[in-house]
Amino acid sequence: MKLSMASWLSVPLGLIMYFGTADAFGDEIAIPLGIIAATAFILILRKSSDQIISEMIAKEIREAIHRFGQIENYIEIKKANRTGIIARIYLINAGAKVSEINQAVKNRLESSVFKGRIWILQMTDIGSREELNETRQVLDRQLLEELRKIAKEKKDK
């Protein structure tokens, strides 16, 4: 069953919570408990859906990278807004293959079901895993600057 369809199960879940607690606590408590149960269920489903999508995107990226051999990599997938996903790829000692890998990843994602979901794709080559945190901070600053530019352009329109 698709997770989006399963969200409709929150209504019966909320009703079960209401009817299960109404006799013991009264309507003043049972109604909020029913609403909380239904809302919590929907939030759990959304988080699960985001996690599954992130795992599937990472799998697509890893398969594209794997074509170039055993290149060590680290992938971060973050949800940026309701519809956008930021994918960040750290290649470790990829050297001259970086541009080819970048193109292969882009082609793979463009031909996948995630075509419209990837909002920003960042890729970098680092020398070792020890450089990961420092590189992450640099990419965060670059991303922040890009988001500011986008927001300013939208505001100026």
PDB file of C-alpha atoms in Angstrom:
ATOM      1  CA  MET A   1       0.000   0.000   0.000  1.00  0.00           C
ATOM      2  CA  LYS A   2       1.343   3.412  -0.841  1.00  0.00           C
ATOM      3  CA  LEU A   3       2.182   5.572   2.125  1.00  0.00           C
ATOM      4  CA  SER A   4       0.138   8.460   0.749  1.00  0.00           C
ATOM      5  CA  MET A   5      -2.939   6.245   0.636  1.00  0.00           C
ATOM      6  CA  ALA A   6      -2.228   4.956   4.118  1.00  0.00           C
ATOM      7  CA  SER A   7      -2.633   8.482   5.490  1.00  0.00           C
ATOM      8  CA  TRP A   8      -6.392   7.999   5.201  1.00  0.00           C
ATOM      9  CA  LEU A   9      -6.072   5.409   7.957  1.00  0.00           C
ATOM     10  CA  SER A  10      -5.467   8.298  10.343  1.00  0.00           C
ATOM     11  CA  VAL A  11      -9.210   9.045  10.386  1.00  0.00           C
ATOM     12  CA  PRO A  12     -10.245   5.628  11.749  1.00  0.00           C
ATOM     13  CA  LEU A  13      -7.240   5.695  14.083  1.00  0.00           C
ATOM     14  CA  GLY A  14      -8.399   9.047  15.486  1.00  0.00           C
ATOM     15  CA  LEU A  15     -11.931   7.719  15.868  1.00  0.00           C
ATOM     16  CA  ILE A  16     -10.678   4.606  17.664  1.00  0.00           C
ATOM     17  CA  MET A  17      -8.719   6.819  20.046  1.00  0.00           C
ATOM     18  CA  TYR A  18     -11.789   9.007  20.615  1.00  0.00           C
ATOM     19  CA  PHE A  19     -14.191   6.145  21.275  1.00  0.00           C
ATOM     20  CA  GLY A  20     -11.607   4.315  23.382  1.00  0.00           C
ATOM     21  CA  THR A  21     -11.085   7.281  25.687  1.00  0.00           C
ATOM     22  CA  ALA A  22     -14.463   9.073  25.650  1.00  0.00           C
ATOM     23  CA  ASP A  23     -16.012   6.937  28.401  1.00  0.00           C
ATOM     24  CA  ALA A  24     -12.980   7.202  30.646  1.00  0.00           C
ATOM     25  CA  PHE A  25     -12.085  10.874  30.156  1.00  0.00           C
ATOM     26  CA  GLY A  26     -15.079  12.535  28.562  1.00  0.00           C
ATOM     27  CA  ASP A  27     -15.324  14.465  25.297  1.00  0.00           C
ATOM     28  CA  GLU A  28     -13.112  17.327  26.505  1.00  0.00           C
ATOM     29  CA  ILE A  29     -10.104  14.992  26.614  1.00  0.00           C
ATOM     30  CA  ALA A  30     -11.138  12.336  24.073  1.00  0.00           C
ATOM     31  CA  ILE A  31     -11.509  14.756  21.133  1.00  0.00           C
ATOM     32  CA  PRO A  32      -7.987  16.223  21.471  1.00  0.00           C
ATOM     33  CA  LEU A  33      -6.562  12.716  21.985  1.00  0.00           C
ATOM     34  CA  GLY A  34      -8.255  11.542  18.777  1.00  0.00           C
ATOM     35  CA  ILE A  35      -6.909  14.528  16.859  1.00  0.00           C
ATOM     36  CA  ILE A  36      -3.422  14.011  18.294  1.00  0.00           C
ATOM     37  CA  ALA A  37      -3.476  10.301  17.352  1.00  0.00           C
ATOM     38  CA  ALA A  38      -4.552  11.051  13.763  1.00  0.00           C
ATOM     39  CA  THR A  39      -2.005  13.855  13.366  1.00  0.00           C
ATOM     40  CA  ALA A  40       0.835  11.805  14.860  1.00  0.00           C
ATOM     41  CA  PHE A  41       0.071   8.968  12.460  1.00  0.00           C
ATOM     42  CA  ILE A  42       0.230  11.315   9.466  1.00  0.00           C
ATOM     43  CA  LEU A  43       3.526  12.808  10.679  1.00  0.00           C
ATOM     44  CA  ILE A  44       5.027   9.340  11.124  1.00  0.00           C
ATOM     45  CA  LEU A  45       3.967   8.413   7.595  1.00  0.00           C
ATOM     46  CA  ARG A  46       5.491  11.588   6.145  1.00  0.00           C
ATOM     47  CA  LYS A  47       8.782  10.989   7.931  1.00  0.00           C
ATOM     48  CA  SER A  48       8.830   7.387   6.712  1.00  0.00           C
ATOM     49  CA  SER A  49       8.055   8.490   3.175  1.00  0.00           C
ATOM     50  CA  ASP A  50      10.889  11.051   3.245  1.00  0.00           C
ATOM     51  CA  GLN A  51      13.274   8.408   4.554  1.00  0.00           C
ATOM     52  CA  ILE A  52      12.324   5.915   1.838  1.00  0.00           C
ATOM     53  CA  ILE A  53      12.710   8.550  -0.882  1.00  0.00           C
ATOM     54  CA  SER A  54      16.119   9.567   0.512  1.00  0.00           C
ATOM     55  CA  GLU A  55      17.290   5.956   0.546  1.00  0.00           C
ATOM     56  CA  MET A  56      16.118   5.421  -3.021  1.00  0.00           C
ATOM     57  CA  ILE A  57      17.865   8.576  -4.257  1.00  0.00           C
ATOM     58  CA  ALA A  58      21.082   7.526  -2.497  1.00  0.00           C
ATOM     59  CA  LYS A  59      20.798   4.099  -4.147  1.00  0.00           C
ATOM     60  CA  GLU A  60      20.437   5.696  -7.595  1.00  0.00           C
ATOM     61  CA  ILE A  61      23.470   7.904  -6.941  1.00  0.00           C
ATOM     62  CA  ARG A  62      25.577   4.978  -5.669  1.00  0.00           C
ATOM     63  CA  GLU A  63      24.710   2.909  -8.736  1.00  0.00           C
ATOM     64  CA  ALA A  64      25.779   5.763 -11.019  1.00  0.00           C
ATOM     65  CA  ILE A  65      29.070   6.149  -9.119  1.00  0.00           C
ATOM     66  CA  HIS A  66      29.690   2.390  -9.035  1.00  0.00           C
ATOM     67  CA  ARG A  67      30.036   2.358 -12.848  1.00  0.00           C
ATOM     68  CA  PHE A  68      33.392   4.104 -12.376  1.00  0.00           C
ATOM     69  CA  GLY A  69      34.824   1.547  -9.992  1.00  0.00           C
ATOM     70  CA  GLN A  70      35.125   1.333  -6.246  1.00  0.00           C
ATOM     71  CA  ILE A  71      35.215   5.052  -5.481  1.00  0.00           C
ATOM     72  CA  GLU A  72      34.608   5.734  -1.827  1.00  0.00           C
ATOM     73  CA  ASN A  73      31.765   8.190  -1.347  1.00  0.00           C
ATOM     74  CA  TYR A  74      29.477   9.696   1.225  1.00  0.00           C
ATOM     75  CA  ILE A  75      25.973  10.886   0.311  1.00  0.00           C
ATOM     76  CA  GLU A  76      23.742  13.309   2.225  1.00  0.00           C
ATOM     77  CA  ILE A  77      20.103  13.735   1.317  1.00  0.00           C
ATOM     78  CA  LYS A  78      18.189  16.564   2.962  1.00  0.00           C
ATOM     79  CA  LYS A  79      14.672  17.783   2.467  1.00  0.00           C
ATOM     80  CA  ALA A  80      14.862  21.511   1.739  1.00  0.00           C
ATOM     81  CA  ASN A  81      11.213  22.416   1.446  1.00  0.00           C
ATOM     82  CA  ARG A  82       7.945  20.646   0.739  1.00  0.00           C
ATOM     83  CA  THR A  83       8.927  19.563  -2.751  1.00  0.00           C
ATOM     84  CA  GLY A  84      12.683  20.011  -2.950  1.00  0.00           C
ATOM     85  CA  ILE A  85      15.531  17.758  -1.958  1.00  0.00           C
ATOM     86  CA  ILE A  86      19.180  18.689  -1.605  1.00  0.00           C
ATOM     87  CA  ALA A  87      21.558  15.885  -2.531  1.00  0.00           C
ATOM     88  CA  ARG A  88      25.176  16.274  -1.539  1.00  0.00           C
ATOM     89  CA  ILE A  89      27.845  13.848  -2.732  1.00  0.00           C
ATOM     90  CA  TYR A  90      31.339  13.657  -1.277  1.00  0.00           C
ATOM     91  CA  LEU A  91      33.719  11.648  -3.453  1.00  0.00           C
ATOM     92  CA  ILE A  92      36.950  10.544  -1.840  1.00  0.00           C
ATOM     93  CA  ASN A  93      39.992  10.648  -4.119  1.00  0.00           C
ATOM     94  CA  ALA A  94      37.996  10.454  -7.360  1.00  0.00           C
ATOM     95  CA  GLY A  95      40.501  12.679  -9.142  1.00  0.00           C
ATOM     96  CA  ALA A  96      39.912  13.134 -12.864  1.00  0.00           C
ATOM     97  CA  LYS A  97      36.704  11.075 -12.790  1.00  0.00           C
ATOM     98  CA  VAL A  98      34.727  13.761 -10.928  1.00  0.00           C
ATOM     99  CA  SER A  99      33.241  15.443 -14.010  1.00  0.00           C
ATOM    100  CA  GLU A 100      32.304  12.090 -15.558  1.00  0.00           C
ATOM    101  CA  ILE A 101      30.730  10.934 -12.310  1.00  0.00           C
ATOM    102  CA  ASN A 102      28.861  14.236 -11.994  1.00  0.00           C
ATOM    103  CA  GLN A 103      27.392  13.807 -15.479  1.00  0.00           C
ATOM    104  CA  ALA A 104      26.537  10.154 -14.842  1.00  0.00           C
ATOM    105  CA  VAL A 105      24.740  11.032 -11.596  1.00  0.00           C
ATOM    106  CA  LYS A 106      22.804  13.854 -13.278  1.00  0.00           C
ATOM    107  CA  ASN A 107      21.805  11.573 -16.161  1.00  0.00           C
ATOM    108  CA  ARG A 108      20.760   8.829 -13.764  1.00  0.00           C
ATOM    109  CA  LEU A 109      18.616  11.177 -11.665  1.00  0.00           C
ATOM    110  CA  GLU A 110      17.091  12.830 -14.752  1.00  0.00           C
ATOM    111  CA  SER A 111      15.938   9.441 -16.025  1.00  0.00           C
ATOM    112  CA  SER A 112      14.585   8.326 -12.648  1.00  0.00           C
ATOM    113  CA  VAL A 113      11.284   9.010 -10.913  1.00  0.00           C
ATOM    114  CA  PHE A 114      13.081  11.627  -8.801  1.00  0.00           C
ATOM    115  CA  LYS A 115      13.571  13.971 -11.749  1.00  0.00           C
ATOM    116  CA  GLY A 116      11.475  16.779 -10.316  1.00  0.00           C
ATOM    117  CA  ARG A 117      12.332  16.213  -6.669  1.00  0.00           C
ATOM    118  CA  ILE A 118      16.044  17.057  -6.688  1.00  0.00           C
ATOM    119  CA  TRP A 119      16.250  20.781  -6.097  1.00  0.00           C
ATOM    120  CA  ILE A 120      20.000  21.150  -5.599  1.00  0.00           C
ATOM    121  CA  LEU A 121      22.794  18.679  -6.331  1.00  0.00           C
ATOM    122  CA  GLN A 122      26.229  19.377  -4.868  1.00  0.00           C
ATOM    123  CA  MET A 123      29.257  17.203  -5.560  1.00  0.00           C
ATOM    124  CA  THR A 124      32.815  17.564  -4.332  1.00  0.00           C
ATOM    125  CA  ASP A 125      36.008  15.539  -4.248  1.00  0.00           C
ATOM    126  CA  ILE A 126      37.913  15.364  -0.973  1.00  0.00           C
ATOM    127  CA  GLY A 127      41.184  13.714  -0.033  1.00  0.00           C
ATOM    128  CA  SER A 128      39.955  11.755   2.992  1.00  0.00           C
ATOM    129  CA  ARG A 129      37.022  11.303   5.358  1.00  0.00           C
ATOM    130  CA  GLU A 130      38.758  13.591   7.856  1.00  0.00           C
ATOM    131  CA  GLU A 131      38.032  16.527   5.525  1.00  0.00           C
ATOM    132  CA  LEU A 132      34.307  15.768   5.529  1.00  0.00           C
ATOM    133  CA  ASN A 133      33.197  18.148   8.307  1.00  0.00           C
ATOM    134  CA  GLU A 134      35.252  21.066   7.007  1.00  0.00           C
ATOM    135  CA  THR A 135      33.981  20.491   3.455  1.00  0.00           C
ATOM    136  CA  ARG A 136      30.411  20.233   4.732  1.00  0.00           C
ATOM    137  CA  GLN A 137      30.745  23.659   6.363  1.00  0.00           C
ATOM    138  CA  VAL A 138      32.082  25.179   3.133  1.00  0.00           C
ATOM    139  CA  LEU A 139      29.229  23.655   1.126  1.00  0.00           C
ATOM    140  CA  ASP A 140      26.725  24.884   3.717  1.00  0.00           C
ATOM    141  CA  ARG A 141      28.013  28.438   3.289  1.00  0.00           C
ATOM    142  CA  GLN A 142      27.864  28.144  -0.509  1.00  0.00           C
ATOM    143  CA  LEU A 143      24.338  26.759  -0.309  1.00  0.00           C
ATOM    144  CA  LEU A 144      23.251  29.561   1.996  1.00  0.00           C
ATOM    145  CA  GLU A 145      24.615  32.162  -0.420  1.00  0.00           C
ATOM    146  CA  GLU A 146      22.811  30.515  -3.336  1.00  0.00           C
ATOM    147  CA  LEU A 147      19.543  30.407  -1.399  1.00  0.00           C
ATOM    148  CA  ARG A 148      19.946  34.089  -0.527  1.00  0.00           C
ATOM    149  CA  LYS A 149      20.471  34.924  -4.207  1.00  0.00           C
ATOM    150  CA  ILE A 150      17.382  32.940  -5.183  1.00  0.00           C
ATOM    151  CA  ALA A 151      15.311  34.634  -2.480  1.00  0.00           C
ATOM    152  CA  LYS A 152      16.562  38.069  -3.560  1.00  0.00           C
ATOM    153  CA  GLU A 153      15.750  37.357  -7.207  1.00  0.00           C
ATOM    154  CA  LYS A 154      12.225  36.254  -6.241  1.00  0.00           C
ATOM    155  CA  LYS A 155      11.805  39.371  -4.111  1.00  0.00           C
ATOM    156  CA  ASP A 156      12.999  41.667  -6.909  1.00  0.00           C
ATOM    157  CA  LYS A 157      10.490  40.205  -9.381  1.00  0.00           C
TER     158      LYS A 157
END
